Coordinates of C-alpha atoms in Angstrom, one line a residue:
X1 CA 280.3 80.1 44.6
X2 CA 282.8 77.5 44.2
X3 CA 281.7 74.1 41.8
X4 CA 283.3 71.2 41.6
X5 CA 283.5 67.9 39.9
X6 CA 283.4 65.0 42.2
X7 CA 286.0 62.2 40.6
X8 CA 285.8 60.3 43.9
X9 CA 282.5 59.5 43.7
X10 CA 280.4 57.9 41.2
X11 CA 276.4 56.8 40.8
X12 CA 274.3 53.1 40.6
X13 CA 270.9 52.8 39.2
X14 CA 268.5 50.6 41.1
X15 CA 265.5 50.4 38.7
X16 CA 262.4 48.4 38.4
X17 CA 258.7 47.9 40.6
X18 CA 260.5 46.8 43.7
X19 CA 263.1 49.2 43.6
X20 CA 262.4 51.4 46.7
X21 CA 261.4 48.4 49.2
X22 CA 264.4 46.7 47.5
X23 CA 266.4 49.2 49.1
X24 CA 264.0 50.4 52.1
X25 CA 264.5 47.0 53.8
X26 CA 269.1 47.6 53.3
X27 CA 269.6 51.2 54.0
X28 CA 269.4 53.5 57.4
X29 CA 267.5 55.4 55.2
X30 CA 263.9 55.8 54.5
X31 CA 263.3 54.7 51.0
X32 CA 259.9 54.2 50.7
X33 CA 258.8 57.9 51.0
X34 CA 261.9 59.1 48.6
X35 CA 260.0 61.2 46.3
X36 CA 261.4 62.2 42.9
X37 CA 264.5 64.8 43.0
X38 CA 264.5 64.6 46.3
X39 CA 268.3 63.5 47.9
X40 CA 269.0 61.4 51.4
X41 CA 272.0 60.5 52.7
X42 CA 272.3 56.7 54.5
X43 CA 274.4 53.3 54.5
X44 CA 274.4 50.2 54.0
X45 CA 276.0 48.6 56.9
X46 CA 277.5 45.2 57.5
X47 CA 275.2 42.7 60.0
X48 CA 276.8 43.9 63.1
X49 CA 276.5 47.5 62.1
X50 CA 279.5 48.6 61.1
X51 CA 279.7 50.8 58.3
X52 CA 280.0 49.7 54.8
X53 CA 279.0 52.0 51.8
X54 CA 278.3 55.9 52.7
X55 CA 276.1 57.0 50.2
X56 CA 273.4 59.6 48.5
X57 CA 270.1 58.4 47.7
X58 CA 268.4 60.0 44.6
X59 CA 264.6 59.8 44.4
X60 CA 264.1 58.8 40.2
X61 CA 260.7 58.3 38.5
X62 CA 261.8 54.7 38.1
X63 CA 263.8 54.1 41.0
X64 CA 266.2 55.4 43.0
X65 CA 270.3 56.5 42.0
X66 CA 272.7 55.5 44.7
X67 CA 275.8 58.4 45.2
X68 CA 278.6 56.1 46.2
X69 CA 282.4 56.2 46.9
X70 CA 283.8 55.6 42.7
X71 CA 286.6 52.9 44.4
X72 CA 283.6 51.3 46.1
X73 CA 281.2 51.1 43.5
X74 CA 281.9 47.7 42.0
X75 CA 281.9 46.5 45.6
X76 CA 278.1 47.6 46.2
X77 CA 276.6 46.4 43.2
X78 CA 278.2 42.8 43.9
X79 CA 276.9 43.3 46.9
X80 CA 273.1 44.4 45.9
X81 CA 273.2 42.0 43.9
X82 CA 274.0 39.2 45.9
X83 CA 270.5 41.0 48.1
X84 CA 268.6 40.9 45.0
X85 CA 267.3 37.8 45.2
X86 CA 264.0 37.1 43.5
X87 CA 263.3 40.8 43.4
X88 CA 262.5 43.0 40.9
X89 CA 265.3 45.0 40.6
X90 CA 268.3 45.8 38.1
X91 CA 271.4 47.5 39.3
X92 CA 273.8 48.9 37.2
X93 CA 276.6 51.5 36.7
X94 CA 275.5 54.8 35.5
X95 CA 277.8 57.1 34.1
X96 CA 276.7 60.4 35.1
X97 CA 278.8 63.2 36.7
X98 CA 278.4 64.0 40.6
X99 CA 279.2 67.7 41.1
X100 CA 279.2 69.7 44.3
X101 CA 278.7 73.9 44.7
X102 CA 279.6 75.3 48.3
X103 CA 278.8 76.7 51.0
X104 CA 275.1 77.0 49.6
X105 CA 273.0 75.4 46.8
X106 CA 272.5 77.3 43.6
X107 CA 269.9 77.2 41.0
X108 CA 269.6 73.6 39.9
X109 CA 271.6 71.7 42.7
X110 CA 269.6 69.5 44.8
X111 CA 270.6 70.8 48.4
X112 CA 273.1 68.5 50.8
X113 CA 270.7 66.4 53.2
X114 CA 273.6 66.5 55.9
X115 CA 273.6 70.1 56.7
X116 CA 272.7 73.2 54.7
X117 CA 276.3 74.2 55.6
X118 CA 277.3 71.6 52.7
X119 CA 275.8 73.6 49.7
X120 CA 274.2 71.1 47.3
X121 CA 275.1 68.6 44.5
X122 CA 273.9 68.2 41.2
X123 CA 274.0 65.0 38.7
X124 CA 274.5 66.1 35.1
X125 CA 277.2 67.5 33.4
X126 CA 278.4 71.9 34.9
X127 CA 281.0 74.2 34.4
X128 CA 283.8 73.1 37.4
X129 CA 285.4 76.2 38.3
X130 CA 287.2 75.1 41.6
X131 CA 289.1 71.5 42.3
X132 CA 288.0 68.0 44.1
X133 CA 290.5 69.2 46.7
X134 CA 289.1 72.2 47.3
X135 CA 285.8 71.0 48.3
X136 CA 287.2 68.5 50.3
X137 CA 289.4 71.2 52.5
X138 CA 285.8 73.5 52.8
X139 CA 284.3 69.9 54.0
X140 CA 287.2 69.3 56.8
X141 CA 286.7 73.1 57.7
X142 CA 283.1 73.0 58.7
X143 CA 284.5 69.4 60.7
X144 CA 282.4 67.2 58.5
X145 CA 283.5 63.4 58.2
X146 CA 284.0 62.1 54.7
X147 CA 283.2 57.9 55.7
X148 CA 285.0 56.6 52.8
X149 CA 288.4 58.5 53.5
X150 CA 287.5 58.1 57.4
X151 CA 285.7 55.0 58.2
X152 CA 287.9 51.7 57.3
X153 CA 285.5 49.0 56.0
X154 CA 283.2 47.3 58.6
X155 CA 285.6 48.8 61.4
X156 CA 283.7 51.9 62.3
X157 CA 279.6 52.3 63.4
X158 CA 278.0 55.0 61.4
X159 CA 277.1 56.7 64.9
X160 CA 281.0 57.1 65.5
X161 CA 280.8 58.9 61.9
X162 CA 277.9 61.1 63.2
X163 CA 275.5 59.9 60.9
X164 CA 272.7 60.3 63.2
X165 CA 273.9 64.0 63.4
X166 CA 273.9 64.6 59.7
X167 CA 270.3 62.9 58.7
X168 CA 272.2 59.3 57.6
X169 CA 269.6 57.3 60.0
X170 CA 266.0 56.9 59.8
X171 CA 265.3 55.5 63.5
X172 CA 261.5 55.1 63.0
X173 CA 261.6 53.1 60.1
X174 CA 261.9 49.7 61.0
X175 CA 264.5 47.1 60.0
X176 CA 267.7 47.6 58.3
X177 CA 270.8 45.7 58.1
X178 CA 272.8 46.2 60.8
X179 CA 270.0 47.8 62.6
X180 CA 269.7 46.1 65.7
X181 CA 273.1 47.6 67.0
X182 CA 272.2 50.8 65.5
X183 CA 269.4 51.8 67.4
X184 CA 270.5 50.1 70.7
X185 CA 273.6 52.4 70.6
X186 CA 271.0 55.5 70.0
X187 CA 268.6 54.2 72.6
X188 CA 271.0 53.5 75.3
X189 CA 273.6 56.4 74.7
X190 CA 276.4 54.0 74.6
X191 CA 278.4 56.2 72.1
X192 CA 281.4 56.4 73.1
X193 CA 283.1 57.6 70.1
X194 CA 283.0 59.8 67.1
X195 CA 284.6 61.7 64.9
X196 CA 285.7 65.3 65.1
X197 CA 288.0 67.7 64.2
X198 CA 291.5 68.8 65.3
X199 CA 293.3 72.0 64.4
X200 CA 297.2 72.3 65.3
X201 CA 300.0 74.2 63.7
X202 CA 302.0 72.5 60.5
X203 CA 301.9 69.2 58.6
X204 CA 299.2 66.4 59.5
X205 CA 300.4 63.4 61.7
X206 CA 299.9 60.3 59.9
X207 CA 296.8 58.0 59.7
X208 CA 296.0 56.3 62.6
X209 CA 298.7 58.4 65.0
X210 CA 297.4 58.4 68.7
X211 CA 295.8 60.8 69.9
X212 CA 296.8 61.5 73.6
X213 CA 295.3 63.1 77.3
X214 CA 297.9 63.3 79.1
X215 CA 299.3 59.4 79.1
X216 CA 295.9 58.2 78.1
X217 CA 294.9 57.4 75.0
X218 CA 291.5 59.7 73.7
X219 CA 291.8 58.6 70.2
X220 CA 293.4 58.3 66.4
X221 CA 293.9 60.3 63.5
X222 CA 292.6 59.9 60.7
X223 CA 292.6 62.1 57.1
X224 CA 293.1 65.9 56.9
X225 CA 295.5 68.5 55.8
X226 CA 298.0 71.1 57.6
X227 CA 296.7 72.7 60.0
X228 CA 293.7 70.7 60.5
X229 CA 292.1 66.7 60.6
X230 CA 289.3 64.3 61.2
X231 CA 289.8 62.1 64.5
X232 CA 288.1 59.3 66.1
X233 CA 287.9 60.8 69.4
X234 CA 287.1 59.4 72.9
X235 CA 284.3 61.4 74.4
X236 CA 284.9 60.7 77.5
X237 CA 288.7 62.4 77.0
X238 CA 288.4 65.7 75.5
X239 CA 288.6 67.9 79.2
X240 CA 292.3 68.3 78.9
X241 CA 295.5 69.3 76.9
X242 CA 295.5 66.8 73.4
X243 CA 298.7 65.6 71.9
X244 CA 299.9 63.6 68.8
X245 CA 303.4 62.6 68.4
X246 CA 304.1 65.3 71.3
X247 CA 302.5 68.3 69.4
X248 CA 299.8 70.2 71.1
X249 CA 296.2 69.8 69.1
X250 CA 292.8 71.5 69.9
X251 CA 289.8 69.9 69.5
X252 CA 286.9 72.0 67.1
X253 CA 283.4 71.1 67.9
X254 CA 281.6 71.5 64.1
X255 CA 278.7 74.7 64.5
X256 CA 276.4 71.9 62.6
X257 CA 276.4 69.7 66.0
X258 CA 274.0 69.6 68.8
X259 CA 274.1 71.4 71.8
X260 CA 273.5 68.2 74.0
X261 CA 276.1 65.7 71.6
X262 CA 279.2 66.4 73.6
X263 CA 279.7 66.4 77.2
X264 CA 279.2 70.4 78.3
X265 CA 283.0 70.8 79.4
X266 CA 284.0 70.1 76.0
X267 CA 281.6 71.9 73.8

C-alpha cells in the first residue's frame, strides 16, 4: 500500500477555549461536534461563496489542526486572523508532516472523510515509499478534484468542486461564510457546473483549453496528466461527442458519485 509525503500541503493550529465555535461560525464544516482524532474536510469560502481555502479539519484535545494547501498557508492565517477578533484563539504554523496511504487506510492513518476510495492520512512523521505525484495520479484516477490545483481563488463555488459530494458541507449547521449562496444553490438545484473527469489519448491540453459539444462550449480544462484531466464541465452538455483543441475526449463519471448527480443520459 503506497505512502506518501504530502509537500503541497501543510498544517495550522487553532488553539484555545473558543477554538471550535471560532471556527464553527467560518467553515462548511461542523466544528462544534469535531471530536478528538477525528478528520473533516470543509472551506472557508469568500462572502459570496466562492471557494477560498480547501482544507482538513483535525479534531485536537485543545483545538482543532487545519490541513491546508502549503502555498496557501500564510494566506489563511492572515486571514483567521483578521476573523479573530476579541476571541480566544491563537493560530499558528505547525510544523508537522501530512502523509497520505492509498487506496485504503492502514493501521494508524485517520481515514479520508471524502470517500473511503481516498485511503487515509496521517500527521506525524512515516516511512514514504511512493512520490507526491504518485498519489496525485491515483487521486485524478478515481476523478477526484484537488481545489487548490483546480479551483482559482474566489472564482469557483465549492458545489462546482463537488464538495457537497465528498462530505466538504455541513447543510444543517447554520451559518457560514459564504453560506447564503451555498445552500440556495443546494436547495434550488441551480448547479450548473462541476468538475469531472476526461480521459483521451496523449499529452494534456493546457489549463483553461475549451472544452467543446459540437460548436458549443460545455466547459474548460483544468489540471491532469496524459491520458486523463479534471474539467469544469457544463451539465447540461455532456449528451454528445466532447472536444478540446479538435481531439476527441470522453467524459468518466467517478464510481464515488451519486446515482441521481448527473443527468441519466450521461451517467
Amino acid at each position: 500500500m503506497p505512502i506518501a509525503r504530502l509537500d503541497s500541503r501543510a498544517l495550522i493550529s487553532v488553539t484555545g477555549e473558543d477554538a471550535k465555535p471560532f471556527l464553527h461560525n467560518l467553515l462548511t464544516q461542523d466544528v462544534e461536534t469535531l471530536a478528538e482524532g477525528e478528520l473533516r474536510f470543509g472551506a472557508l469560502l469568500s462572502p459570496p461563496g466562492r471557494l477560498l481555502f480547501d482544507l482538513f479539519l483535525l479534531g485536537q484535545a485543545d483545538g482543532v489542526l487545519l490541513d491546508v494547501a502549503t502555498e496557501r498557508r500564510d494566506a489563511l492565517i492572515q486571514r483567521l486572523s483578521m476573523y479573530k477578533l476579541r476571541a480566544k484563539v491563537q493560530v499558528a504554523a505547525d510544523d508537522r508532516p501530512v502523509f497520505a496511504a492509498w487506496p485504503e487506510a492502514p493501521a494508524g492513518f485517520i481515514p479520508d472523510p471524502r470517500t473511503p476510495l481516498m485511503g487515509g492520512r496521517l500527521y506525524v512523521e512515516a516511512t514514504a515509499d511512493a512520490a507526491e505525484a504518485d498519489y496525485d495520479a491515483y487521486r485524478l484516477s478515481i476523478g477526484l478534484p484537488d481545489p487548490t490545483a483546480d479551483a482559482p481563488q474566489d472564482k469557483t463555488y465549492p458545489i462546482e468542486a463537488d464538495f457537497d459530494l465528498l462530505n466538504g458541507i455541513d447543510f444543517q449547521k447554520g451559518c457560514f461564510v459564504g453560506q447564503e449562496t451555498t445552500s440556495r444553490m443546494k436547495r434550488r438545484g441551480t448547479i450548473k457546473n462541476r468538475m469531472l473527469p476526461l480521459d483521451f489519448d496523449g499529452p494534456p491540453p493546457a489549463f483553461g483549453a475549451e472544452v467543446l459539444k459540437g460548436e458549443l462550449r460545455a466547459g474548460e480544462v483544468l489540471s491532469g496528466q496524459d491520458g486523463s484531466v479534471m474539467a469544469l464541465l457544463r451539465i447540461d452538455r455532456l449528451d454528445g461527442d466532447l472536444t478540446v483543441d479538435g481531439r476527441p475526449v470522453r467524459l468518466r463519471k467517478p464510481a464515488w458519485m451519486g446515482e441521481d448527480v448527473l443527468p441519466s443520459s450521461n451517467a
